[in-house]
PDB file of C-alpha atoms in Angstrom:
ATOM      1  CA  MET A  12       8.737  51.616  45.471  1.00 91.00           C
ATOM      2  CA  ILE A  13       7.533  51.556  41.859  1.00 82.00           C
ATOM      3  CA  LEU A  14      10.495  51.659  39.463  1.00 84.00           C
ATOM      4  CA  GLY A  15       8.688  52.323  36.192  1.00 87.00           C
ATOM      5  CA  LEU A  16       6.592  50.648  33.549  1.00 90.00           C
ATOM      6  CA  ASN A  17       7.133  46.874  33.348  1.00 94.00           C
ATOM      7  CA  HIS A  18       4.923  45.838  30.430  1.00 96.00           C
ATOM      8  CA  ILE A  19       1.675  46.581  28.621  1.00 97.00           C
ATOM      9  CA  THR A  20      -0.882  43.875  27.819  1.00 97.00           C
ATOM     10  CA  ILE A  21      -3.786  44.494  25.471  1.00 97.00           C
ATOM     11  CA  ALA A  22      -6.720  42.257  24.596  1.00 97.00           C
ATOM     12  CA  VAL A  23      -6.942  41.347  20.903  1.00 98.00           C
ATOM     13  CA  SER A  24      -9.726  39.536  19.078  1.00 97.00           C
ATOM     14  CA  ASP A  25      -7.528  38.076  16.320  1.00 98.00           C
ATOM     15  CA  LEU A  26      -4.005  37.251  17.463  1.00 97.00           C
ATOM     16  CA  GLU A  27      -2.522  36.761  13.978  1.00 98.00           C
ATOM     17  CA  ARG A  28      -4.001  40.017  12.660  1.00 98.00           C
ATOM     18  CA  SER A  29      -2.708  41.991  15.640  1.00 98.00           C
ATOM     19  CA  LEU A  30       0.696  40.306  15.528  1.00 98.00           C
ATOM     20  CA  LYS A  31       0.993  41.294  11.866  1.00 98.00           C
ATOM     21  CA  PHE A  32      -0.078  44.896  12.625  1.00 98.00           C
ATOM     22  CA  TYR A  33       2.378  45.413  15.484  1.00 98.00           C
ATOM     23  CA  ARG A  34       5.255  43.699  13.641  1.00 98.00           C
ATOM     24  CA  GLU A  35       4.782  44.888  10.070  1.00 97.00           C
ATOM     25  CA  THR A  36       2.977  48.212  10.424  1.00 97.00           C
ATOM     26  CA  LEU A  37       4.557  49.531  13.619  1.00 97.00           C
ATOM     27  CA  GLY A  38       7.860  47.629  13.519  1.00 97.00           C
ATOM     28  CA  PHE A  39       7.759  45.906  16.914  1.00 98.00           C
ATOM     29  CA  THR A  40      10.021  42.884  17.486  1.00 98.00           C
ATOM     30  CA  ALA A  41       8.144  39.621  18.056  1.00 97.00           C
ATOM     31  CA  HIS A  42       9.698  37.098  20.439  1.00 98.00           C
ATOM     32  CA  VAL A  43       7.206  34.281  21.054  1.00 98.00           C
ATOM     33  CA  LYS A  44       3.577  33.425  20.460  1.00 96.00           C
ATOM     34  CA  TRP A  45       1.286  30.739  21.821  1.00 97.00           C
ATOM     35  CA  ASP A  46      -2.376  29.777  21.429  1.00 97.00           C
ATOM     36  CA  ASN A  47      -3.680  32.804  23.312  1.00 97.00           C
ATOM     37  CA  GLY A  48      -0.954  35.413  23.162  1.00 97.00           C
ATOM     38  CA  ALA A  49       2.350  36.806  22.029  1.00 97.00           C
ATOM     39  CA  TYR A  50       5.249  38.753  23.511  1.00 97.00           C
ATOM     40  CA  LEU A  51       6.767  41.593  21.549  1.00 97.00           C
ATOM     41  CA  SER A  52       9.064  44.468  22.377  1.00 97.00           C
ATOM     42  CA  VAL A  53       9.627  47.984  21.178  1.00 96.00           C
ATOM     43  CA  GLY A  54      12.781  49.612  22.487  1.00 94.00           C
ATOM     44  CA  GLU A  55      12.988  48.428  26.096  1.00 93.00           C
ATOM     45  CA  LEU A  56       9.204  48.039  26.437  1.00 95.00           C
ATOM     46  CA  TRP A  57       7.714  44.566  26.810  1.00 97.00           C
ATOM     47  CA  PHE A  58       4.362  44.433  24.981  1.00 98.00           C
ATOM     48  CA  CYS A  59       1.919  41.528  25.261  1.00 97.00           C
ATOM     49  CA  LEU A  60      -1.005  40.604  23.022  1.00 98.00           C
ATOM     50  CA  SER A  61      -3.607  38.497  24.814  1.00 98.00           C
ATOM     51  CA  HIS A  62      -6.435  36.805  22.907  1.00 98.00           C
ATOM     52  CA  ASP A  63      -9.625  38.031  24.560  1.00 97.00           C
ATOM     53  CA  ASP A  64     -12.715  40.117  23.845  1.00 95.00           C
ATOM     54  CA  PRO A  65     -11.558  43.760  23.698  1.00 94.00           C
ATOM     55  CA  CYS A  66     -14.076  46.136  25.224  1.00 92.00           C
ATOM     56  CA  PRO A  67     -14.818  49.380  23.395  1.00 86.00           C
ATOM     57  CA  LYS A  68     -13.528  52.604  24.925  1.00 85.00           C
ATOM     58  CA  ASN A  69     -14.873  56.049  24.233  1.00 90.00           C
ATOM     59  CA  ASP A  70     -12.544  58.005  26.459  1.00 94.00           C
ATOM     60  CA  TYR A  71      -9.108  59.529  25.882  1.00 94.00           C
ATOM     61  CA  THR A  72      -7.173  56.557  27.315  1.00 95.00           C
ATOM     62  CA  HIS A  73      -4.342  55.607  24.941  1.00 96.00           C
ATOM     63  CA  VAL A  74      -0.803  54.270  24.748  1.00 96.00           C
ATOM     64  CA  ALA A  75       1.862  56.563  23.285  1.00 96.00           C
ATOM     65  CA  PHE A  76       5.042  55.279  21.659  1.00 96.00           C
ATOM     66  CA  ASP A  77       8.195  57.324  21.193  1.00 95.00           C
ATOM     67  CA  ILE A  78       9.785  58.069  17.811  1.00 96.00           C
ATOM     68  CA  GLU A  79      12.773  60.141  16.740  1.00 95.00           C
ATOM     69  CA  PRO A  80      11.660  63.506  15.310  1.00 94.00           C
ATOM     70  CA  LYS A  81      13.678  62.928  12.111  1.00 96.00           C
ATOM     71  CA  GLU A  82      11.823  59.624  11.499  1.00 96.00           C
ATOM     72  CA  PHE A  83       8.326  60.860  12.326  1.00 96.00           C
ATOM     73  CA  GLU A  84       7.127  62.174   8.969  1.00 96.00           C
ATOM     74  CA  ALA A  85       8.176  59.166   6.869  1.00 97.00           C
ATOM     75  CA  PHE A  86       6.821  56.749   9.475  1.00 97.00           C
ATOM     76  CA  ALA A  87       3.496  58.600   9.734  1.00 97.00           C
ATOM     77  CA  LYS A  88       3.071  58.687   5.944  1.00 97.00           C
ATOM     78  CA  ARG A  89       3.792  54.963   5.665  1.00 97.00           C
ATOM     79  CA  VAL A  90       1.368  54.037   8.454  1.00 97.00           C
ATOM     80  CA  VAL A  91      -1.464  56.249   7.202  1.00 97.00           C
ATOM     81  CA  SER A  92      -0.985  55.046   3.611  1.00 97.00           C
ATOM     82  CA  SER A  93      -1.380  51.453   4.841  1.00 96.00           C
ATOM     83  CA  GLY A  94      -4.989  52.285   5.705  1.00 96.00           C
ATOM     84  CA  VAL A  95      -4.664  52.630   9.483  1.00 97.00           C
ATOM     85  CA  GLU A  96      -7.470  54.760  10.950  1.00 97.00           C
ATOM     86  CA  VAL A  97      -6.547  58.100  12.514  1.00 97.00           C
ATOM     87  CA  TRP A  98      -8.678  58.869  15.603  1.00 96.00           C
ATOM     88  CA  LYS A  99      -7.488  62.372  16.500  1.00 95.00           C
ATOM     89  CA  GLN A 100      -5.556  65.265  15.000  1.00 96.00           C
ATOM     90  CA  ASN A 101      -2.569  66.564  16.939  1.00 93.00           C
ATOM     91  CA  LYS A 102      -3.080  69.867  18.749  1.00 89.00           C
ATOM     92  CA  SER A 103      -0.309  69.679  21.338  1.00 85.00           C
ATOM     93  CA  GLU A 104       3.436  70.171  21.489  1.00 89.00           C
ATOM     94  CA  GLY A 105       5.559  67.756  19.478  1.00 90.00           C
ATOM     95  CA  GLN A 106       4.635  65.651  16.490  1.00 95.00           C
ATOM     96  CA  SER A 107       1.916  63.059  17.127  1.00 96.00           C
ATOM     97  CA  LEU A 108       0.026  60.563  15.030  1.00 97.00           C
ATOM     98  CA  TYR A 109      -3.082  59.161  16.748  1.00 97.00           C
ATOM     99  CA  ILE A 110      -4.104  55.801  15.257  1.00 98.00           C
ATOM    100  CA  LEU A 111      -6.285  52.789  16.028  1.00 97.00           C
ATOM    101  CA  ASP A 112      -4.981  49.241  16.036  1.00 97.00           C
ATOM    102  CA  PRO A 113      -7.112  46.455  14.465  1.00 97.00           C
ATOM    103  CA  ASP A 114      -9.212  46.148  17.647  1.00 96.00           C
ATOM    104  CA  GLY A 115      -9.691  49.877  18.092  1.00 96.00           C
ATOM    105  CA  HIS A 116      -7.057  50.394  20.792  1.00 96.00           C
ATOM    106  CA  LYS A 117      -6.047  54.044  20.742  1.00 97.00           C
ATOM    107  CA  LEU A 118      -2.354  54.524  20.045  1.00 97.00           C
ATOM    108  CA  GLU A 119      -0.187  57.598  19.655  1.00 96.00           C
ATOM    109  CA  ILE A 120       3.173  57.851  17.926  1.00 97.00           C
ATOM    110  CA  HIS A 121       4.865  60.873  19.518  1.00 96.00           C
ATOM    111  CA  SER A 122       8.157  62.711  19.166  1.00 95.00           C
ATOM    112  CA  GLY A 123       8.687  64.711  22.310  1.00 91.00           C
ATOM    113  CA  SER A 124       9.223  64.201  26.010  1.00 90.00           C
ATOM    114  CA  LEU A 125       7.775  65.167  29.334  1.00 93.00           C
ATOM    115  CA  LYS A 126      10.432  67.877  29.499  1.00 94.00           C
ATOM    116  CA  SER A 127       9.451  69.388  26.133  1.00 93.00           C
ATOM    117  CA  ARG A 128       5.748  69.212  27.057  1.00 93.00           C
ATOM    118  CA  LEU A 129       6.310  70.982  30.366  1.00 95.00           C
ATOM    119  CA  GLU A 130       8.357  73.680  28.635  1.00 94.00           C
ATOM    120  CA  SER A 131       5.525  74.280  26.163  1.00 94.00           C
ATOM    121  CA  LEU A 132       3.099  74.711  29.063  1.00 94.00           C
ATOM    122  CA  ARG A 133       5.094  77.710  30.282  1.00 94.00           C
ATOM    123  CA  THR A 134       3.980  79.665  27.207  1.00 93.00           C
ATOM    124  CA  LYS A 135       0.680  77.880  26.453  1.00 92.00           C
ATOM    125  CA  PRO A 136      -0.773  76.574  29.721  1.00 93.00           C
ATOM    126  CA  TYR A 137      -3.802  74.288  29.822  1.00 92.00           C
ATOM    127  CA  SER A 138      -6.981  75.734  31.350  1.00 93.00           C
ATOM    128  CA  GLY A 139      -6.680  75.538  35.145  1.00 95.00           C
ATOM    129  CA  LEU A 140      -3.003  74.458  35.055  1.00 90.00           C
ATOM    130  CA  VAL A 141      -1.288  74.341  38.452  1.00 93.00           C
ATOM    131  CA  TRP A 142       2.435  73.625  38.799  1.00 95.00           C
ATOM    132  CA  LEU A 143       3.077  71.064  41.545  1.00 94.00           C
TER     133      LEU A 143
END
């Protein structure tokens, strides 16, 4: 049986640039790097950068990272002021900042939980919503 998320690996075109972004801009902890990759962590999540040719994506696929609500505003201001590109404006429950990493990977910084999202759907359901 699946227990949960083990790790996330993303392809990056410039390992040093991406390592700097995830460490300095987003505050991840770096553990090791090698010629073609690096291992970082954020909270309990293992995050891997792998030197490769990232392929462009035009869909809604993204990775969302959790942040304490009290830290969201200052963090978002700092990240946006560093010149990071915002790819979407938040329209859903909770605070979210939707940004692109140096290779265009879609990221979200979100304060909220599945529980808070489901509660919001009781009063503002999505079109065609069915409770399972």
